[in-house]
Amino acid sequence: MTQDHNRNVVRIFDTTLRDGEQSPGATMNVEEKLLIARQLEKLRVDVIEAGFAASSQGDFDSVARVAEAVSTPVVLSLARTREPDIQRALKAVEKARHPGIHIFIATSDIHLKRKLMMSRQEVVDAASWAVAFAKKHVDHIEFSAEDASRSDRDYLVQVFAEVIKAGATVLNVPDTTGYAVPEEFGALFRYLIATTPGGDRVTWSAHCHNDLGMAVANSLTAARNGARQIECTINGIGERAGNASMEEIVMAIHTRHDFFDLRTHVVTEQIYPASRLLAQVTGLTVPANKPIVGDNAFAHEAGIHQDGVLKDVLNYEIMRPASVGISSNKLVLGKHSGRHAFAERLKQLGVDLYEVDMNKAFERFKALADRKKSVYDEDLIAIVTEEAVRFPDQFELLDLRVTSSNRTAPHAAVRLRVGDVEREDEADGDGMVDACYKAISKITGITPKLERYAVKAITGGTDALGEVSCLINEDGITAGGQGAHTDIIQASALAFLNALNKLQYRRTHYRQVHEEGP
Ligand code: MN
């Protein structure tokens, strides 16, 4: 694909599964990555960066499974400029309908001197060798000049010219450290595109980080100056302060078409479901004031605004909630809803029914409907996600009893399945959640530091499904967990166990390569 064709289309390159997964606590297992990948396909992103195949067996497996699971997007794996990395990446995407590879090496003097210990010429040679080597096996080759925004412009031109000669089809200009400013970053694109020999034959790509809160602005300015691919993540998750947020980029291009005169292939109505799914899977909740997908993104509080919106939504709304997939008609099902209505609603929500154990999901729905009068779309998504991502867990909650009064210490008695055996124990605590976590720690033998704990009501009302997310840390390995239940103590236990399961998973699949990528 070259830029001549579809001149005004900005391709969306999603790196939720690679850069996004590098967020503290965002580690996902293979099943979870598949769920996200399928949602990305529904969103119609153009490219999915599925992982860094050479970094661990877990990453390799994830890339390979994603490559097989989706058919419209290009699926690629990250690789350094080394033969074993490239071989692993190529092997992992082998079964993709549209395979690709993403090769990177740093180009800033600071990285050359202090990280790679290589000369400028050695980096040029490594980059063009790697691209030429990969080109023998795959056509779609993206090359990233890591830390490009802090690299010498003319040296960048030299590196890019060489990799174009070697066969690169996409050139990525990452603001790896989140250092760039929009005007400057836009000017860099203009310069590189105009100056690099062969630059008119390739697609230019922007990859921005949000350390100074400018990732989206930098990406959009790059597009104004000729970039036709933007790299981003759902909910803006990613290294440190995160990557550019997919939903903000897509909706800015969409809403301000008059200004940008650009478009994307993204099905915007799938944005909110994607955001919810990712939050559910990673336990990284979305702040209420997050643009597009936060709870308050479309809430009008001031009386004068409410009055204005009631007269005509256009008075204060630049986007319709429905355009990003937030349904206005939220009340859907209740305890008298049958299996057919349940399945039908899931289908409307875009859930792949074959992915879900319908018997279990329907059982959970009935149990929820018994406790709670109205079951909302968000509740259904929570149930289905939990069922779908359930993988062979090491720990499973079988029974939990807590007691609390104003005269005695809160007390919890917990029974768990640990592998194939059942174990139980009890503990006192400062509060019921604390007692419950202490009892679980006694049984599992794991006492991680609880770094974050948050409760959120998924929908309104005192019978709402409570969603608990927590982040735990043991020996520097972090894991996030999520649990949903109408009883927040139960939800807390589920979240903690989910995090412990991920911690165990992470221990066995921990990345052996600690290089971060562009
Ligand atoms: Mn990055």
XYZ file of C-alpha atoms and ligand atoms in Angstrom:
519
model
C 0.000 0.000 0.000
C 1.355 3.390 -0.880
C 0.178 6.838 -0.043
C -1.122 7.547 -3.527
C -3.930 5.183 -2.968
C -6.541 6.561 -0.605
C -4.686 9.771 -0.060
C -6.957 10.942 2.748
C -7.094 7.739 4.750
C -5.088 7.588 7.958
C -4.397 3.982 8.822
C -4.899 3.078 12.460
C -2.106 0.916 13.828
C -3.161 -0.491 17.163
C -0.443 -1.419 19.632
C -2.650 -2.146 22.659
C -1.307 -5.695 22.675
C 2.368 -4.661 22.519
C 3.112 -1.148 23.796
C -0.193 -1.064 25.685
C 0.606 -4.286 27.441
C 3.779 -2.642 28.732
C 1.623 -0.528 31.094
C 2.242 -1.538 34.680
C -0.341 -4.191 35.524
C -1.689 -4.588 31.978
C -0.248 -8.029 31.329
C -2.721 -10.132 29.401
C -2.734 -13.847 28.782
C -3.281 -15.387 25.357
C -7.059 -15.762 25.738
C -7.417 -12.145 26.789
C -5.300 -10.973 23.881
C -7.510 -12.913 21.494
C -10.606 -11.183 22.863
C -8.993 -7.794 22.342
C -7.738 -8.736 18.877
C -11.220 -9.785 17.761
C -12.611 -6.500 19.025
C -9.859 -4.644 17.142
C -10.945 -6.418 13.992
C -14.526 -5.306 14.599
C -13.234 -1.779 15.052
C -11.583 -2.195 11.649
C -8.178 -1.016 12.697
C -5.768 -1.468 9.789
C -2.837 -2.986 11.645
C -2.544 -4.961 14.891
C 0.833 -5.116 16.582
C 0.263 -8.354 18.447
C 3.450 -8.508 20.515
C 7.196 -8.949 20.509
C 7.577 -12.614 19.514
C 11.231 -12.995 20.508
C 10.720 -11.606 23.992
C 9.133 -14.713 25.515
C 7.317 -17.911 24.659
C 4.091 -16.327 25.914
C 4.511 -13.396 23.544
C 5.315 -15.700 20.649
C 2.192 -17.770 21.298
C 0.025 -14.676 21.573
C 1.242 -13.271 18.273
C 0.741 -16.620 16.552
C -2.794 -17.051 17.918
C -3.808 -13.480 17.017
C -2.349 -13.974 13.514
C -4.658 -16.936 13.021
C -7.703 -15.401 14.694
C -8.196 -12.248 12.614
C -8.376 -11.842 8.872
C -8.820 -8.200 7.829
C -6.007 -6.368 9.636
C -2.299 -6.738 9.029
C -0.820 -8.595 12.010
C 2.753 -7.888 12.928
C 5.327 -8.636 15.548
C 8.017 -6.325 16.822
C 11.657 -7.365 16.283
C 15.093 -5.962 16.877
C 17.626 -5.890 14.013
C 18.929 -9.346 14.890
C 18.435 -12.514 12.945
C 16.918 -14.608 15.777
C 14.387 -11.839 16.533
C 13.382 -11.594 12.886
C 13.088 -15.357 12.508
C 10.852 -15.587 15.572
C 8.686 -12.681 14.403
C 8.282 -14.141 10.911
C 7.454 -17.553 12.320
C 4.840 -16.056 14.666
C 2.941 -14.218 11.904
C 3.319 -17.024 9.387
C -0.369 -17.937 9.473
C -1.709 -14.398 9.229
C -3.813 -13.523 6.199
C -1.849 -10.248 6.043
C 1.471 -10.782 7.820
C 4.008 -8.099 8.559
C 7.019 -7.312 10.678
C 8.019 -4.251 12.649
C 11.768 -3.826 12.940
C 13.243 -1.162 15.192
C 16.561 0.284 16.248
C 17.338 3.509 18.070
C 18.745 6.454 16.107
C 19.336 9.168 18.713
C 22.918 9.812 19.736
C 21.966 9.354 23.359
C 20.673 5.819 22.672
C 23.584 5.008 20.329
C 26.152 5.998 22.916
C 24.497 4.921 26.126
C 22.388 1.941 25.149
C 23.498 0.320 21.911
C 27.210 1.313 22.032
C 27.112 1.499 18.260
C 28.292 4.096 15.773
C 25.874 5.828 13.408
C 27.183 3.796 10.482
C 26.769 0.525 12.397
C 23.124 1.392 13.079
C 22.486 2.176 9.397
C 24.075 -1.138 8.443
C 22.126 -3.131 11.043
C 18.838 -1.539 9.996
C 19.248 -2.068 6.282
C 20.577 -5.597 6.761
C 17.576 -6.513 8.941
C 15.016 -5.046 6.534
C 16.633 -6.753 3.524
C 16.723 -10.057 5.403
C 13.037 -9.837 6.362
C 12.055 -8.722 2.864
C 12.966 -12.161 1.536
C 10.057 -13.553 3.538
C 7.407 -10.868 3.938
C 6.344 -7.772 2.043
C 4.867 -5.558 4.745
C 7.866 -4.201 6.598
C 7.633 -1.350 9.022
C 10.835 0.214 10.231
C 10.986 2.352 13.391
C 13.751 4.750 14.277
C 13.400 4.549 18.038
C 13.697 7.927 19.791
C 13.350 9.646 16.388
C 12.120 12.900 17.930
C 15.468 13.283 19.697
C 17.544 12.124 16.712
C 19.513 14.243 14.259
C 17.222 15.002 11.282
C 19.757 14.419 8.577
C 20.911 11.212 10.147
C 17.251 10.092 10.193
C 17.017 10.875 6.475
C 20.099 8.720 5.899
C 18.721 5.754 7.886
C 15.278 5.993 6.289
C 16.702 6.226 2.755
C 18.687 3.032 3.334
C 15.779 1.030 4.747
C 13.520 2.139 1.883
C 16.167 0.788 -0.516
C 16.210 -2.446 1.477
C 12.429 -2.827 1.152
C 10.686 -1.089 4.074
C 7.104 -0.108 3.217
C 6.210 1.867 6.341
C 8.507 4.297 8.127
C 7.690 5.045 11.714
C 8.846 8.188 13.485
C 8.353 7.540 17.196
C 8.329 10.111 19.924
C 9.470 7.328 22.233
C 9.964 9.522 25.273
C 6.949 11.829 24.851
C 9.253 14.809 24.348
C 7.935 16.363 21.137
C 5.745 19.432 20.697
C 3.104 19.512 17.924
C 4.545 22.230 15.622
C 8.022 20.793 15.896
C 6.853 17.204 15.338
C 4.762 18.244 12.325
C 7.742 20.082 10.861
C 9.867 16.957 11.335
C 7.404 14.943 9.230
C 7.317 17.603 6.547
C 11.092 17.617 6.398
C 11.529 13.838 6.393
C 8.872 13.232 3.739
C 10.244 15.932 1.447
C 13.909 15.082 1.927
C 14.163 11.286 2.205
C 14.946 9.696 -1.178
C 12.055 7.311 -1.937
C 9.949 8.924 0.798
C 7.024 9.316 -1.588
C 6.781 5.542 -2.063
C 6.219 4.603 1.580
C 3.675 5.235 4.312
C 4.852 7.543 7.097
C 3.727 6.696 10.595
C 3.586 8.546 13.931
C 4.007 6.820 17.301
C 3.605 9.164 20.243
C 3.780 8.899 23.998
C 1.869 11.033 26.420
C 4.482 12.080 28.983
C 3.645 15.751 28.477
C 0.011 15.151 27.546
C 0.650 15.851 23.860
C 0.523 12.374 22.298
C -2.788 12.916 20.503
C -1.931 16.476 19.426
C 1.462 15.332 18.135
C -0.111 12.443 16.211
C -2.762 14.646 14.606
C -0.192 17.277 13.670
C 1.928 14.545 12.090
C -1.127 13.553 10.018
C -1.620 17.185 8.968
C 1.946 17.050 7.712
C 1.758 13.862 5.705
C 1.703 10.931 8.137
C -0.849 8.373 6.932
C -0.587 5.921 9.784
C -1.034 6.642 13.483
C 0.027 4.204 16.187
C -2.177 4.205 19.233
C -3.863 2.132 21.923
C -7.362 1.701 23.323
C -7.861 3.993 26.335
C -4.340 5.350 25.673
C -2.667 2.655 27.777
C 1.066 2.107 27.307
C 4.538 2.652 28.721
C 4.619 5.278 31.502
C 1.956 7.934 30.796
C 0.735 5.852 27.883
C 0.461 6.015 24.115
C -1.754 8.235 22.001
C -5.360 7.255 22.618
C -7.090 5.560 19.683
C -10.555 6.866 20.525
C -9.397 10.476 20.800
C -7.507 10.341 17.504
C -10.316 8.654 15.611
C -13.045 10.914 16.979
C -10.972 14.066 16.411
C -10.475 13.109 12.763
C -14.128 12.137 12.486
C -15.667 15.122 14.304
C -13.341 17.713 12.744
C -13.430 16.384 9.227
C -13.961 19.999 8.158
C -10.493 20.818 9.488
C -8.439 17.680 8.902
C -10.021 16.481 5.652
C -8.924 12.976 6.624
C -10.722 9.775 7.493
C -10.071 6.392 9.106
C -11.596 2.964 8.524
C -12.635 2.666 12.166
C -16.229 1.686 12.961
C -16.701 4.320 15.657
C -19.686 2.531 17.240
C -17.256 -0.177 18.389
C -15.145 2.298 20.372
C -17.018 2.172 23.673
C -17.341 -1.639 23.687
C -13.587 -1.829 23.004
C -12.823 0.550 25.850
C -15.007 -1.396 28.285
C -13.558 -4.714 27.198
C -9.981 -3.553 27.705
C -10.767 -2.044 31.115
C -12.430 -5.294 32.095
C -9.592 -7.469 30.901
C -6.701 -5.424 32.332
C -8.328 -3.937 35.406
C -7.044 -0.531 34.294
C -10.174 1.524 34.776
C -10.910 4.569 32.675
C -10.942 7.925 34.530
C -14.398 9.519 34.607
C -13.209 12.614 32.747
C -11.385 10.691 30.001
C -12.460 12.107 26.617
C -14.824 9.958 24.513
C -15.026 6.921 26.818
C -15.030 8.269 30.401
C -18.243 8.071 32.420
C -18.594 11.844 32.344
C -17.632 12.326 28.694
C -21.255 12.949 27.772
C -22.665 13.983 31.158
C -24.007 17.490 31.478
C -24.063 18.708 35.047
C -24.623 22.448 35.049
C -28.330 23.301 34.988
C -27.915 25.768 32.168
C -26.164 23.107 30.075
C -28.805 20.512 30.875
C -31.476 22.937 29.805
C -29.582 23.650 26.599
C -29.102 19.978 25.816
C -32.770 19.263 26.386
C -33.678 21.999 23.900
C -31.233 20.682 21.349
C -28.250 18.376 21.973
C -26.218 20.324 19.428
C -26.139 23.228 21.878
C -23.458 21.474 23.912
C -22.628 18.161 22.265
C -20.118 17.968 19.436
C -20.515 14.195 19.192
C -23.464 11.906 19.799
C -22.863 9.214 22.448
C -24.372 6.677 20.044
C -21.645 7.435 17.492
C -19.074 5.868 19.820
C -21.348 3.013 20.818
C -22.796 4.346 24.064
C -26.427 3.324 23.923
C -29.018 5.744 25.207
C -31.545 2.988 25.771
C -29.700 1.243 28.537
C -32.370 -0.810 30.238
C -32.387 -4.138 28.532
C -33.095 -7.277 30.468
C -34.579 -8.464 33.733
C -35.226 -11.693 35.596
C -37.997 -12.710 33.228
C -35.837 -12.421 30.151
C -35.218 -15.748 28.536
C -32.231 -17.332 26.963
C -33.225 -16.163 23.513
C -33.503 -12.504 24.532
C -30.174 -12.832 26.335
C -28.402 -14.278 23.295
C -30.074 -11.743 20.989
C -28.912 -8.804 23.117
C -25.365 -10.162 23.249
C -25.385 -10.408 19.480
C -26.523 -6.779 19.226
C -23.664 -5.821 21.532
C -21.300 -7.411 19.068
C -20.330 -10.373 21.261
C -19.061 -13.437 19.426
C -21.376 -16.064 20.810
C -19.140 -18.934 19.849
C -16.505 -17.479 22.160
C -18.756 -17.710 25.166
C -19.866 -20.678 27.208
C -23.549 -19.792 26.883
C -24.715 -22.135 29.608
C -22.410 -20.564 32.141
C -23.028 -17.021 30.940
C -26.808 -17.480 31.055
C -26.579 -19.019 34.519
C -24.648 -15.996 35.726
C -27.118 -13.662 34.065
C -30.037 -15.346 35.861
C -28.211 -15.189 39.168
C -27.554 -11.501 38.607
C -31.124 -10.783 37.533
C -32.321 -12.395 40.757
C -30.284 -9.971 42.799
C -30.791 -6.906 40.683
C -33.895 -5.646 38.966
C -32.446 -4.236 35.779
C -29.573 -5.766 33.926
C -27.807 -3.265 31.707
C -25.583 -3.691 28.678
C -22.504 -2.980 30.787
C -23.516 -5.779 33.180
C -23.863 -8.193 30.279
C -20.468 -7.234 28.895
C -18.954 -7.747 32.353
C -20.464 -11.233 32.639
C -19.474 -12.316 29.175
C -15.947 -10.979 29.411
C -15.402 -12.759 32.681
C -16.675 -16.013 31.248
C -14.695 -15.686 28.043
C -11.373 -14.842 29.630
C -11.607 -17.533 32.220
C -8.616 -19.742 31.591
C -7.301 -22.636 33.642
C -6.761 -20.670 36.818
C -4.526 -21.763 39.620
C -6.888 -20.303 42.250
C -10.664 -20.269 42.221
C -13.078 -18.920 44.826
C -15.419 -21.628 46.118
C -16.845 -20.035 49.219
C -16.512 -16.790 51.127
C -18.147 -15.801 54.406
C -17.466 -12.521 56.126
C -18.756 -11.144 59.405
C -18.483 -7.666 60.734
C -20.000 -5.916 63.704
C -19.226 -2.886 65.875
C -17.922 -5.132 68.671
C -15.616 -7.622 66.967
C -12.922 -7.468 64.337
C -14.075 -8.149 60.784
C -13.577 -11.821 60.040
C -13.410 -13.785 56.793
C -13.565 -17.511 56.089
C -12.500 -18.490 52.599
C -12.480 -21.756 50.679
C -10.467 -21.938 47.469
C -9.589 -24.441 44.817
C -5.815 -24.416 44.507
C -4.855 -26.446 41.465
C -6.748 -29.688 42.033
C -7.249 -29.439 45.772
C -9.603 -27.492 48.003
C -8.197 -25.487 50.875
C -9.709 -23.189 53.440
C -8.572 -20.709 56.029
C -9.739 -17.685 57.963
C -8.435 -14.361 59.153
C -9.304 -11.123 60.964
C -8.644 -7.763 59.410
C -9.090 -4.006 59.655
C -12.107 -4.287 57.406
C -13.946 -7.022 55.588
C -11.887 -6.677 52.421
C -8.689 -6.758 54.451
C -9.833 -9.881 56.356
C -10.779 -11.547 53.112
C -7.429 -10.726 51.441
C -5.544 -11.973 54.484
C -7.406 -15.287 54.416
C -6.694 -15.659 50.691
C -3.016 -14.877 51.264
C -2.822 -17.527 53.981
C -4.214 -20.157 51.603
C -2.192 -19.194 48.525
C 1.015 -18.401 50.374
C 1.320 -15.180 48.354
C 1.324 -11.851 50.181
C 1.742 -9.214 47.513
C 1.676 -5.497 48.143
C -1.721 -4.077 47.240
C -0.776 -1.020 45.194
C -4.201 0.039 44.099
C -7.737 -0.893 44.984
C -10.828 0.739 43.502
C -14.549 0.029 43.549
C -16.833 1.296 40.873
C -20.545 0.774 40.337
C -20.928 -0.363 36.749
C -24.445 1.033 36.526
C -26.552 3.184 38.833
C -28.628 2.106 41.854
C -27.844 0.404 45.169
C -28.274 -3.011 43.540
C -25.704 -2.151 40.873
C -23.003 -4.585 39.901
C -19.859 -3.443 41.702
C -16.648 -3.689 39.795
C -13.469 -3.950 41.813
C -10.070 -3.525 40.281
C -6.803 -3.967 42.079
C -3.129 -3.869 41.283
C -0.766 -6.098 43.210
C 3.013 -6.245 43.250
C 5.330 -8.944 44.390
C 9.097 -8.801 43.831
C 8.671 -6.131 41.178
C 6.153 -8.097 39.148
C 2.803 -6.357 38.947
C -0.573 -7.766 38.033
C -3.990 -6.199 37.806
C -7.216 -7.979 38.617
C -10.880 -7.331 38.131
C -14.028 -8.743 39.660
C -17.705 -7.937 39.296
C -20.485 -8.837 41.725
C -23.457 -7.118 43.373
C -21.673 -7.734 46.686
C -18.470 -5.698 46.751
C -16.713 -8.048 49.182
C -17.276 -10.902 46.742
C -16.183 -8.650 43.887
C -13.059 -7.747 45.883
C -12.194 -11.408 46.438
C -12.705 -12.162 42.733
C -10.499 -9.225 41.736
C -7.729 -10.264 44.129
C -7.801 -13.873 42.908
C -7.814 -12.703 39.301
C -4.702 -10.642 40.021
C -3.021 -13.575 41.832
C -3.723 -15.830 38.852
C -2.172 -13.269 36.546
C 0.807 -12.899 38.845
C 1.371 -16.656 38.639
C 0.984 -16.521 34.876
C 3.330 -13.596 34.609
C 5.975 -15.391 36.645
C 6.082 -18.246 34.175
C 5.820 -16.099 31.040
C 7.868 -13.125 32.113
C 9.565 -11.321 29.268
C 13.155 -12.333 28.984
C 13.884 -9.268 26.887
C 13.696 -6.004 28.703
C 14.136 -3.678 25.773
C 11.061 -1.475 25.533
C 10.698 -0.854 21.818
C 9.874 2.370 20.025
Mn 6.124 3.123 22.341
